[in-house]
Coordinates of C-alpha atoms in Angstrom, one line a residue:
Chain A
M280 CA 3.9 -50.2 -30.7
S281 CA 2.0 -47.7 -27.6
P282 CA 2.5 -44.2 -27.7
R283 CA 4.9 -43.2 -24.8
V284 CA 3.7 -40.7 -22.7
L285 CA 5.9 -39.3 -19.9
V286 CA 4.0 -37.5 -16.4
V287 CA 5.4 -34.8 -14.8
E288 CA 3.9 -34.0 -11.8
D289 CA 4.6 -34.2 -8.1
D290 CA 1.3 -34.4 -6.9
D291 CA 1.8 -38.3 -6.2
D292 CA -2.2 -39.2 -6.5
L293 CA -2.7 -37.5 -9.5
R294 CA 0.1 -38.5 -10.9
E295 CA -0.4 -41.9 -10.1
I296 CA -4.4 -41.8 -11.6
V297 CA -3.4 -39.2 -14.9
C298 CA -0.6 -43.0 -15.7
E299 CA -3.4 -45.3 -15.2
V300 CA -6.0 -43.3 -17.3
L301 CA -3.1 -43.6 -19.7
E302 CA -2.6 -47.3 -19.6
G303 CA -5.9 -47.7 -19.7
A304 CA -6.3 -45.4 -22.8
G305 CA -3.4 -47.5 -24.4
Y306 CA -0.6 -46.1 -23.9
E307 CA 3.3 -46.7 -22.2
A308 CA 3.2 -44.0 -19.4
K309 CA 6.1 -43.2 -17.6
A310 CA 6.3 -41.2 -14.6
A311 CA 8.4 -38.4 -12.9
C312 CA 8.0 -36.2 -9.4
G313 CA 10.0 -33.7 -10.4
G314 CA 11.8 -32.0 -12.8
E315 CA 15.4 -33.6 -11.6
E316 CA 13.8 -36.8 -12.2
A317 CA 11.8 -36.2 -15.6
L318 CA 15.7 -35.4 -16.8
V319 CA 17.1 -38.9 -15.5
V320 CA 14.2 -39.9 -17.2
L321 CA 15.0 -38.3 -21.0
E322 CA 19.1 -39.5 -20.4
D323 CA 16.4 -42.8 -22.0
P324 CA 17.7 -44.0 -26.0
V325 CA 13.6 -44.2 -25.5
R326 CA 12.4 -40.8 -25.7
P327 CA 8.8 -40.1 -25.4
D328 CA 6.1 -39.4 -28.1
V329 CA 5.2 -37.0 -25.2
I330 CA 5.1 -35.4 -21.7
L331 CA 2.7 -34.4 -19.7
L332 CA 4.0 -31.0 -17.7
D333 CA 2.7 -30.1 -14.4
L334 CA 4.2 -26.4 -14.0
T335 CA 4.5 -26.0 -10.4
M336 CA 6.3 -28.4 -8.7
P337 CA 9.3 -28.1 -5.6
G338 CA 13.1 -28.3 -6.6
M339 CA 13.1 -28.6 -10.6
S340 CA 9.5 -26.5 -11.6
G341 CA 7.8 -27.6 -14.5
F342 CA 8.5 -23.9 -16.5
E343 CA 12.3 -24.6 -15.8
L344 CA 12.2 -27.6 -17.0
R345 CA 10.9 -26.6 -20.0
E346 CA 12.9 -24.4 -20.3
R347 CA 15.9 -26.6 -20.8
L348 CA 14.0 -28.3 -22.5
L349 CA 14.0 -26.1 -25.2
R350 CA 17.5 -25.4 -24.9
T351 CA 18.3 -29.2 -25.5
P352 CA 18.6 -29.3 -29.3
E353 CA 17.4 -33.2 -29.3
L354 CA 14.4 -32.9 -26.3
R355 CA 12.7 -29.4 -27.6
T356 CA 11.1 -31.5 -30.7
I357 CA 9.3 -33.5 -27.8
P358 CA 5.6 -32.4 -27.5
T359 CA 5.0 -30.8 -24.1
I360 CA 1.6 -30.0 -23.1
V361 CA 0.9 -28.0 -19.4
M362 CA -1.2 -29.4 -16.7
T363 CA -2.1 -25.9 -15.0
A364 CA -4.5 -24.9 -12.3
S365 CA -3.4 -21.3 -12.8
R366 CA -6.3 -19.1 -15.4
A367 CA -3.1 -17.1 -15.7
F368 CA -1.5 -18.3 -17.5
D369 CA 0.5 -17.4 -21.0
P370 CA 1.5 -20.5 -23.2
A371 CA 3.3 -17.7 -25.0
T372 CA 6.5 -17.5 -22.5
L373 CA 6.3 -21.7 -23.2
S374 CA 5.4 -22.4 -26.2
P375 CA 3.8 -26.0 -25.4
A376 CA 1.8 -27.9 -27.7
G377 CA -1.1 -28.3 -25.3
V378 CA -2.4 -27.0 -21.8
L379 CA -4.4 -28.8 -19.9
L380 CA -6.3 -26.9 -17.6
K381 CA -7.3 -28.5 -13.6
P382 CA -9.3 -29.5 -12.9
L383 CA -8.3 -32.8 -15.1
D384 CA -10.9 -35.2 -17.3
V385 CA -10.5 -37.6 -18.7
S386 CA -11.9 -37.2 -21.7
Q387 CA -10.1 -34.1 -22.3
L388 CA -6.2 -35.1 -21.1
L389 CA -6.6 -38.2 -24.1
E390 CA -7.7 -35.6 -27.0
A391 CA -4.7 -33.5 -25.9
I392 CA -2.6 -36.1 -25.8
D393 CA -4.0 -37.5 -29.5
R394 CA -3.8 -34.7 -31.3
V395 CA -0.6 -33.9 -30.8
L396 CA 0.4 -37.5 -31.4
P397 CA 0.8 -37.9 -34.7
G398 CA -1.0 -41.3 -36.7
E399 CA -4.5 -43.0 -35.3
P400 CA -4.7 -43.1 -31.5
P401 CA -3.5 -46.8 -29.7
C402 CA -6.8 -49.0 -29.0
E403 CA -8.1 -48.8 -25.4
V404 CA -7.4 -51.2 -23.1
S405 CA -9.8 -52.4 -20.3
P406 CA -9.3 -50.3 -16.7
S407 CA -8.5 -52.5 -13.9
Chain B
M273 CA -1.8 59.0 11.1
A274 CA -4.9 61.6 10.9
A275 CA -3.1 63.2 8.5
Q276 CA -2.5 59.9 6.5
E277 CA -6.5 59.3 7.0
T278 CA -7.4 62.7 5.8
R279 CA -5.9 61.7 2.5
A280 CA -7.3 58.9 2.5
L281 CA -10.5 59.9 3.2
D282 CA -10.0 63.1 -0.2
D283 CA -9.3 59.3 -2.2
V284 CA -11.9 57.7 -1.6
T285 CA -14.6 61.0 -1.8
S286 CA -12.5 62.3 -5.2
S287 CA -14.8 60.8 -7.4
E288 CA -18.0 63.2 -6.1
R289 CA -15.6 66.0 -6.2
Q290 CA -17.3 66.8 -9.7
P291 CA -21.0 66.7 -8.5
R292 CA -20.8 68.5 -5.2
R293 CA -18.5 71.9 -8.2
L294 CA -21.9 71.4 -9.8
A295 CA -24.0 71.5 -7.4
W296 CA -22.4 74.7 -5.6
A297 CA -22.6 76.7 -9.3
L298 CA -26.7 75.5 -9.0
A299 CA -27.5 76.8 -5.6
L300 CA -24.9 80.7 -6.3
G301 CA -26.6 80.1 -9.9
L302 CA -30.0 80.5 -8.3
M303 CA -28.8 83.2 -5.4
A304 CA -27.1 85.5 -8.0
V305 CA -30.2 85.5 -10.5
A306 CA -32.3 86.1 -7.1
V307 CA -30.2 89.2 -6.0
A308 CA -30.2 90.4 -9.8
Q309 CA -33.8 90.3 -9.4
L310 CA -34.1 92.1 -6.3
V311 CA -31.4 94.9 -7.5
T312 CA -33.1 95.7 -11.4
A313 CA -37.2 95.0 -10.0
P314 CA -39.0 97.8 -10.7
S315 CA -40.8 99.2 -7.4
G316 CA -43.9 98.2 -6.7
G317 CA -44.0 94.9 -8.2
A318 CA -45.0 92.3 -5.9
S319 CA -44.3 89.3 -8.2
T320 CA -40.8 89.4 -8.8
P321 CA -39.4 90.1 -5.4
R322 CA -41.4 86.9 -3.8
A323 CA -39.8 84.6 -7.2
A324 CA -36.4 86.0 -5.9
I325 CA -36.8 85.5 -2.8
L326 CA -38.3 81.5 -3.4
A327 CA -35.1 81.4 -5.9
M328 CA -32.5 82.1 -3.0
L329 CA -34.1 79.9 -1.0
V330 CA -33.6 77.1 -2.6
G331 CA -29.9 78.2 -3.7
A332 CA -29.6 78.4 -0.1
G333 CA -31.5 74.2 0.7
V334 CA -29.4 73.6 -2.1
L335 CA -26.0 74.3 -0.7
G336 CA -27.2 74.5 3.1
A337 CA -28.4 70.2 2.3
Y338 CA -25.0 69.3 0.3
L339 CA -22.8 70.7 2.8
L340 CA -24.8 68.8 5.6
R341 CA -24.2 65.7 3.5
G342 CA -20.6 66.5 3.1
V343 CA -19.3 67.0 6.5
E344 CA -21.6 63.8 8.0
K345 CA -19.7 61.5 5.5
R346 CA -16.9 63.3 5.7
R347 CA -16.6 62.3 9.9
G348 CA -18.7 58.9 8.8
T349 CA -15.9 57.7 6.1
A350 CA -13.5 59.1 8.8
E351 CA -14.0 56.8 11.8
A352 CA -14.6 53.3 10.3
P353 CA -11.2 51.0 9.8
R354 CA -9.1 50.7 6.6
G355 CA -11.4 47.1 6.8
V356 CA -14.4 49.4 6.1
E357 CA -12.5 51.4 3.0
R358 CA -12.2 48.4 1.5
A359 CA -16.0 47.0 2.3
C360 CA -17.0 50.6 -0.1
E361 CA -15.3 49.7 -2.2
S362 CA -16.9 46.3 -2.8
P363 CA -20.1 44.8 -4.9
H364 CA -21.9 46.0 -2.1
E365 CA -21.6 49.7 -1.6
G366 CA -25.3 50.3 -2.5
T367 CA -25.0 48.7 1.0
F368 CA -23.0 49.9 2.9
A369 CA -21.5 53.1 1.7
D370 CA -24.0 55.4 3.7
S371 CA -23.5 53.6 6.8
A372 CA -20.0 52.9 7.9
P373 CA -20.8 51.7 11.7
E374 CA -22.8 48.6 9.6
A375 CA -19.9 48.0 7.9
H376 CA -17.9 48.2 11.2
A377 CA -20.5 45.7 12.8
V378 CA -20.3 43.8 9.4
F379 CA -17.0 43.9 9.4
E380 CA -16.0 42.5 13.6
V381 CA -18.7 39.7 13.2
V382 CA -16.6 38.1 10.1
A383 CA -13.3 38.5 11.6
S384 CA -14.8 37.3 14.9
Q385 CA -16.0 34.1 13.6
T386 CA -14.6 33.3 11.4
P387 CA -11.9 30.1 12.2
I388 CA -9.1 31.2 10.2
G389 CA -6.5 33.7 11.8
L390 CA -6.3 36.9 10.1
A391 CA -4.0 40.2 10.9
Y392 CA -2.8 43.4 9.3
F393 CA 0.5 45.0 9.6
D394 CA 1.1 48.9 8.6
R395 CA 3.8 48.6 6.3
T396 CA 6.8 49.1 8.3
L397 CA 5.5 45.2 9.5
L398 CA 3.9 46.3 12.5
C399 CA 1.1 44.7 13.7
I400 CA -2.8 46.7 13.4
L401 CA -5.0 44.5 13.8
V402 CA -5.9 40.7 14.6
N403 CA -8.9 38.4 15.7
D404 CA -9.9 36.3 18.2
A405 CA -8.9 32.9 16.2
L406 CA -5.2 33.8 15.4
T407 CA -4.5 34.4 19.2
E408 CA -5.8 31.2 19.9
L409 CA -3.5 29.9 16.9
D410 CA 0.0 30.9 18.2
G411 CA -0.7 31.8 21.9
L412 CA -0.5 35.4 22.4
S413 CA -3.0 38.1 23.4
I414 CA -4.3 40.7 21.3
E415 CA -2.7 43.4 23.2
Q416 CA 0.4 41.0 22.7
H417 CA 0.0 41.4 18.9
R418 CA -1.3 45.2 18.6
G419 CA 1.7 47.3 17.7
R420 CA 4.0 44.7 17.4
H421 CA 6.5 44.1 15.1
V422 CA 6.1 40.6 13.2
K423 CA 9.6 39.6 13.8
D424 CA 8.8 40.4 17.6
I425 CA 5.1 38.3 17.4
L426 CA 6.2 35.2 15.9
P427 CA 9.8 32.8 16.8
P428 CA 12.7 32.4 14.9
P429 CA 13.3 31.2 12.0
L430 CA 9.8 31.6 10.9
G431 CA 9.1 35.3 12.2
E432 CA 12.7 36.3 10.1
A433 CA 10.6 34.4 7.1
V434 CA 6.9 35.6 7.5
A435 CA 8.3 39.4 7.1
E436 CA 10.6 38.3 4.2
D437 CA 7.3 37.0 2.5
M438 CA 5.1 40.2 3.7
L439 CA 7.7 42.4 2.7
R440 CA 8.0 41.0 -0.8
V441 CA 3.8 41.7 -0.5
I442 CA 4.4 45.0 -0.7
E443 CA 7.3 45.6 -2.9
T444 CA 5.9 44.1 -5.5
G445 CA 2.2 44.5 -4.9
A446 CA 0.4 41.0 -5.9
A447 CA -0.9 38.2 -3.2
T448 CA 1.0 35.1 -2.2
N449 CA -1.5 31.6 -1.5
G450 CA -0.4 28.9 0.5
L451 CA 2.4 28.7 1.8
P452 CA 2.5 26.1 4.1
V453 CA 5.0 26.3 7.3
R454 CA 5.6 24.3 10.2
V455 CA 5.7 25.5 13.1
E456 CA 6.1 25.1 17.0
S457 CA 3.2 27.5 18.7
R458 CA 2.7 28.7 22.9
S459 CA -0.3 27.3 22.1
R460 CA 0.6 24.4 22.0
P461 CA 4.7 23.6 23.5
G462 CA 5.9 20.6 21.9
E463 CA 3.7 20.1 18.6
M464 CA 4.6 21.1 15.6
R465 CA 1.5 22.4 14.0
N466 CA 1.2 22.6 10.0
W467 CA 0.2 26.4 8.9
V468 CA -0.8 27.9 5.6
I469 CA -0.2 31.2 5.4
S470 CA -1.3 33.4 2.4
Y471 CA -1.1 37.4 2.2
C472 CA -3.0 40.3 0.4
P473 CA -1.1 43.7 -0.1
L474 CA -4.0 46.3 0.6
R475 CA -4.4 48.9 -2.2
L476 CA -5.7 52.1 -1.8
A477 CA -7.4 54.0 -4.7
N478 CA -4.1 55.7 -5.5
S479 CA -2.4 52.5 -5.7
E480 CA -0.3 52.8 -3.0
I481 CA 0.0 49.6 -0.6
K482 CA -0.9 50.8 2.7
G483 CA 0.1 47.2 4.6
V484 CA -0.2 43.9 4.5
G485 CA -3.1 41.0 5.1
C486 CA -3.0 38.1 6.6
T487 CA -4.8 34.7 6.2
I488 CA -3.4 31.5 8.6
E489 CA -5.1 28.4 8.5
D490 CA -3.8 25.1 11.1
V491 CA -4.6 23.0 8.3
T492 CA -2.7 20.0 11.0
E493 CA -5.5 18.2 11.4
R494 CA -6.9 18.8 7.6
L495 CA -3.6 17.1 7.2
H496 CA -3.4 14.3 9.1
T497 CA -6.9 13.4 8.2
E498 CA -5.3 13.5 4.4
R499 CA -3.0 11.1 5.4
E500 CA -4.9 8.8 7.2
R501 CA -7.7 9.0 3.8
E502 CA -4.0 8.4 1.5
R503 CA -2.8 5.3 4.2
L504 CA -6.8 3.7 4.4
V505 CA -6.7 4.4 0.8
V506 CA -3.6 2.1 0.0
D507 CA -4.6 -0.8 3.0
L508 CA -7.6 -0.8 1.1
R509 CA -5.8 -1.2 -2.2
E510 CA -3.5 -3.8 -1.1
A511 CA -6.9 -5.6 1.1
V512 CA -7.8 -5.9 -2.7
R513 CA -4.6 -7.3 -3.9
A514 CA -4.3 -9.8 -1.3
R515 CA -7.4 -11.4 -1.7
D516 CA -7.5 -11.7 -5.2
D517 CA -4.2 -13.1 -4.9
F518 CA -5.6 -15.7 -2.4
L519 CA -9.0 -16.7 -4.8
S520 CA -5.9 -17.4 -7.5
I521 CA -4.3 -19.0 -5.0
A522 CA -6.5 -20.7 -3.5
S523 CA -8.8 -21.8 -6.3
H524 CA -4.8 -23.8 -7.8
E525 CA -4.7 -25.7 -4.5
L526 CA -8.6 -26.9 -4.7
R527 CA -8.0 -27.7 -8.1
T528 CA -5.9 -30.2 -7.8
P529 CA -7.1 -32.5 -5.7
L530 CA -10.3 -31.8 -7.4
S531 CA -7.9 -33.4 -10.5
T532 CA -7.4 -36.2 -9.2
L533 CA -11.3 -37.0 -7.8
A534 CA -12.2 -36.4 -11.2
L535 CA -10.2 -38.7 -12.8
G536 CA -10.4 -41.4 -10.3
T537 CA -14.2 -41.3 -10.4
Q538 CA -14.2 -41.5 -14.1
E539 CA -11.8 -44.0 -14.4
L540 CA -14.6 -46.1 -12.3
I541 CA -17.0 -45.6 -14.2
R542 CA -15.4 -46.3 -17.3
A543 CA -14.7 -49.7 -15.5
A544 CA -18.2 -50.3 -14.6
D545 CA -18.6 -49.6 -18.1
A546 CA -16.7 -51.5 -19.5
G547 CA -17.1 -54.9 -17.1
V548 CA -14.8 -54.8 -15.4
T549 CA -14.5 -56.1 -11.5
P550 CA -11.8 -54.5 -9.5
T551 CA -9.8 -56.5 -6.8
P552 CA -10.8 -55.9 -3.6
A553 CA -7.2 -54.4 -2.8
Q554 CA -7.5 -52.2 -5.9
L555 CA -11.3 -51.3 -4.9
R556 CA -9.4 -49.9 -1.3
K557 CA -6.6 -48.2 -3.2
K558 CA -8.9 -46.5 -5.5
A559 CA -10.8 -45.4 -2.3
E560 CA -8.4 -44.8 -0.3
R561 CA -7.1 -42.6 -2.9
L562 CA -9.9 -40.1 -3.4
R563 CA -11.0 -40.1 0.1
S564 CA -7.2 -39.2 1.0
Q565 CA -8.5 -35.8 -1.2
V566 CA -11.4 -35.8 -0.7
H567 CA -9.7 -35.0 3.4
R568 CA -7.1 -32.2 1.5
L569 CA -9.7 -30.3 -0.1
E570 CA -11.5 -31.0 3.7
R571 CA -8.3 -28.8 5.4
L572 CA -8.5 -26.3 1.8
I573 CA -11.9 -25.3 3.3
G574 CA -11.0 -25.4 6.6
T575 CA -8.4 -22.8 6.7
V576 CA -10.9 -20.8 4.0
L577 CA -13.0 -20.5 6.8
D578 CA -10.4 -20.4 9.0
V579 CA -9.7 -17.1 7.9
S580 CA -12.6 -15.1 7.6
R581 CA -13.5 -16.0 10.8
I582 CA -10.1 -15.1 12.5
T583 CA -9.4 -11.7 10.3
Q584 CA -13.3 -11.5 12.0
G585 CA -11.1 -11.4 15.3
R586 CA -12.9 -14.6 16.0
V587 CA -10.4 -16.8 17.2
R588 CA -12.7 -18.6 20.0
L589 CA -11.3 -21.2 21.6
F590 CA -13.3 -24.2 23.4
P591 CA -11.4 -25.6 26.0
E592 CA -11.9 -29.1 27.7
Q593 CA -9.1 -30.9 30.2
L594 CA -7.4 -33.1 28.3
D595 CA -4.1 -34.6 27.2
A596 CA -2.0 -31.8 24.9
S597 CA 0.6 -35.6 24.4
A598 CA -2.2 -38.1 23.2
V599 CA -3.1 -35.2 21.0
V600 CA 0.5 -34.3 19.4
R601 CA 0.6 -38.0 19.5
E602 CA -2.6 -38.8 16.9
R603 CA -1.6 -36.0 14.7
C604 CA 2.0 -37.2 14.6
E605 CA 0.4 -40.7 14.0
Q606 CA -2.5 -38.9 11.4
L607 CA 0.7 -37.9 8.8
R608 CA 3.0 -40.0 9.7
D609 CA 2.1 -41.5 6.0
D610 CA 2.0 -38.1 4.2
A611 CA 6.0 -37.5 5.5
A612 CA 7.0 -41.4 4.3
R613 CA 5.2 -40.6 0.7
A614 CA 7.4 -37.2 1.1
G615 CA 10.6 -39.8 2.5
S616 CA 10.5 -37.7 5.9
Y617 CA 9.6 -39.8 9.4
I618 CA 8.5 -38.0 12.0
E619 CA 10.5 -39.2 15.8
L620 CA 8.4 -37.7 18.8
S621 CA 9.1 -37.3 21.9
C622 CA 7.2 -36.8 24.9
S623 CA 6.9 -39.7 27.6
E624 CA 4.8 -37.6 29.9
A625 CA 0.7 -36.7 29.9
I626 CA 0.4 -33.2 29.7
V627 CA -2.5 -32.9 31.0
G628 CA -4.7 -29.2 31.3
N629 CA -7.4 -27.1 29.4
F630 CA -6.5 -26.8 26.0
D631 CA -8.9 -26.9 22.8
R632 CA -8.6 -29.6 20.9
T633 CA -9.3 -29.0 17.7
R634 CA -6.9 -26.1 17.5
L635 CA -4.1 -27.8 19.0
E636 CA -4.4 -30.8 16.5
Q637 CA -4.8 -26.9 13.8
I638 CA -1.2 -25.8 15.4
V639 CA 0.6 -29.3 15.1
D640 CA -1.1 -30.2 11.7
N641 CA -0.5 -27.2 9.9
L642 CA 3.4 -27.2 12.0
L643 CA 3.8 -30.8 10.2
C644 CA 2.6 -30.3 7.1
N645 CA 5.0 -27.6 6.7
A646 CA 8.2 -29.7 8.0
I647 CA 6.6 -32.0 5.8
K648 CA 6.5 -30.2 2.4
F649 CA 9.7 -27.9 3.4
G650 CA 12.1 -30.7 4.6
A651 CA 13.4 -32.4 1.8
G652 CA 13.0 -35.6 3.1
N653 CA 15.0 -35.9 5.8
S654 CA 13.4 -36.9 8.9
I655 CA 11.5 -34.0 11.0
E656 CA 11.7 -33.8 15.5
V657 CA 9.0 -33.2 16.9
T658 CA 8.5 -32.5 21.0
L659 CA 5.9 -31.8 23.1
E660 CA 6.9 -30.7 26.7
S661 CA 6.1 -28.5 29.9
T662 CA 6.8 -27.3 33.1
L663 CA 4.3 -25.8 35.5
E664 CA 3.7 -23.1 33.2
I665 CA 4.0 -23.5 29.9
V666 CA 3.3 -25.7 27.6
R667 CA 6.5 -26.2 24.5
L668 CA 5.8 -27.7 21.2
T669 CA 8.9 -28.2 18.9
V670 CA 8.9 -28.9 15.8
H671 CA 12.7 -29.0 14.0
D672 CA 13.3 -30.7 10.0
H673 CA 16.5 -30.8 8.5
G674 CA 14.6 -29.1 4.9
V675 CA 15.5 -26.3 2.7
G676 CA 15.7 -23.3 6.1
I677 CA 13.9 -19.9 6.3
A678 CA 16.7 -17.4 5.0
K679 CA 16.9 -14.5 8.1
E680 CA 15.4 -12.4 6.1
D681 CA 12.7 -13.6 5.0
Q682 CA 12.0 -15.9 9.0
A683 CA 9.5 -12.4 10.6
R684 CA 7.2 -12.6 7.6
I685 CA 7.0 -16.3 6.9
F686 CA 3.7 -15.4 9.7
E687 CA 2.2 -12.8 7.7
R688 CA -0.7 -13.4 6.0
F689 CA -0.3 -15.1 2.1
E690 CA 3.7 -14.9 2.7
R691 CA 5.6 -17.7 1.9
A692 CA 9.8 -17.5 1.9
V693 CA 9.9 -19.9 -1.5
S694 CA 8.9 -19.1 -4.5
S695 CA 5.2 -20.1 -6.1
R696 CA 6.8 -21.3 -8.8
H697 CA 8.1 -23.9 -7.3
Y698 CA 5.6 -25.0 -3.9
G699 CA 2.1 -24.8 -3.8
G700 CA -0.4 -24.2 -0.9
L701 CA -2.2 -21.5 0.4
G702 CA 0.3 -18.9 2.3
L703 CA -2.1 -19.7 5.7
G704 CA -0.9 -22.6 7.5
L705 CA 2.1 -20.1 9.8
W706 CA -0.5 -17.5 9.9
V707 CA -3.4 -18.8 11.4
V708 CA -0.8 -21.1 14.4
R709 CA 0.3 -18.0 15.1
Q710 CA -3.2 -16.2 15.2
I711 CA -4.2 -19.4 17.4
V712 CA -1.1 -19.9 19.8
E713 CA -1.9 -15.7 19.7
S714 CA -4.9 -16.5 21.2
M715 CA -4.2 -18.9 23.2
G716 CA -1.9 -16.4 24.9
G717 CA 1.0 -17.9 23.5
T718 CA 4.0 -17.1 21.7
I719 CA 5.3 -18.6 17.9
F720 CA 8.9 -17.9 16.5
V721 CA 11.6 -19.9 14.5
T722 CA 15.2 -19.9 14.5
S723 CA 16.2 -21.7 10.7
E724 CA 19.9 -21.0 8.4
L725 CA 19.1 -21.5 4.7
G726 CA 19.5 -24.7 3.6
M727 CA 20.7 -26.1 6.8
G728 CA 16.7 -26.3 8.4
S729 CA 14.4 -24.8 11.1
T730 CA 13.2 -25.5 14.4
F731 CA 9.3 -23.7 15.2
V732 CA 8.6 -23.2 19.0
V733 CA 5.1 -22.4 20.4
E734 CA 4.7 -21.8 23.5
W735 CA 1.1 -21.3 25.7
P736 CA 0.2 -21.2 29.0
R737 CA -0.4 -24.6 31.1
V738 CA -4.4 -23.6 32.5
P739 CA -3.9 -26.4 35.8
A740 CA -7.4 -28.0 35.1

């Protein structure tokens, strides 16, 4: 069974291409365009194995979503990788499992996910 | 006053009494010896009377010379002003002690050339002397100072305050430096000036305080310069902070489309390496996505460059005869997809052609920035764009039904780097509305907003319709 990744990003193009990259690498990708939508996705009992989280988003921002996750016992254990363009981001504030600095790179993206997932990485799927 | 001056002279010269007594003793001694020798000398001797006469002459000479010098010194010192008395006590005593007129002249030169007001008051606070600089400061002539009480010279309540300070200096003998006062002087009516006054007691050798000397400096211009300098330092710090913030925001904004471009191109390379050939539709979708990011980068870079040009006061307009309605219609069509992605629909109302002399690029910038703003903060609701015109003006209205702007934020959103929302929720350079305002103002127009939090916003831009 493929590891599940929830991509929370408000930029449509970036969100789409991250999902495509992940699916091409053998992951099962789910998408949410903001914090509120992510919480709806997380209501599904089949939880993601890792969350890729953008910080700057309208509505519920990545900061607020992460704080909400940390306060929710059944969600706080899901490894969360923060995606940010800010060089001033202090990881200590949100205790993420990893930090990806934009602009993103395919290898770094996949390595960051593999690092926080137990076991072997999934088999790569040929990109369409 | 003459008796006082004589006493003062005695005080000044008291240190010379000891050598004067010695001189008197020497002269009288020589003369006594000569008289004794003449009385006791044997008759017929030639050498003894000659020596006695010589001794008498030397004694008389010493005595006469000393008396003459004493008279000269007494006369010269008695005529010298107090300033000179003080000058004789200075380390340059060797230069002036024997030349009261020279010392007086030096005092006159210094007092008349200094830009600082100088005045001397006696113990009863009557003005004894002032210099020209002071007359320029307070607008009174030398005659209007001399012999008048300080309270009659300075306007109340300053006169009372200065009199109090002077009396304290006379009582305590302690100088006070740099007391700031604000005063409206007769030389500059209706204008408050900043003076700094210092007081120094005039103490004689017997420790008696004769009066008080004052220096008065007008520091208004200096204070103004200092405040201006402080303001410039604050402005400079603020500009540096704003620049740093801008660089941080700009780099943040540039990295998001760069991410899409980087991932998109890497995906294409991976596909090519894997020998996968996408269908034309798939390829088009990927290419469109990349092109969209390139356009986004173009707009961002264009804005950054615009900021640089506008900041240097270089909003240049290149008007040409065109139909503003056509330009607005075209921009609305261009941004329709972006609006749709955000869940918004652009409703355009501009039925007739509005022909005039307009700068196409700047007009496009105005429409784009206002529409992008409405899409971003429109909360997925419809956006109404209206273009209308009279003979004199053209009016563009962009109305959204989004998050709205609080009253207290409505003025500052047109400032550089300002935004009415948290940067945690909305990206962007914080420059769009500022750029619009700069362009509109360079066109001789205006921009304003009406809004209510949670109820959407209406931006209205008006500019003169220059006849074609």
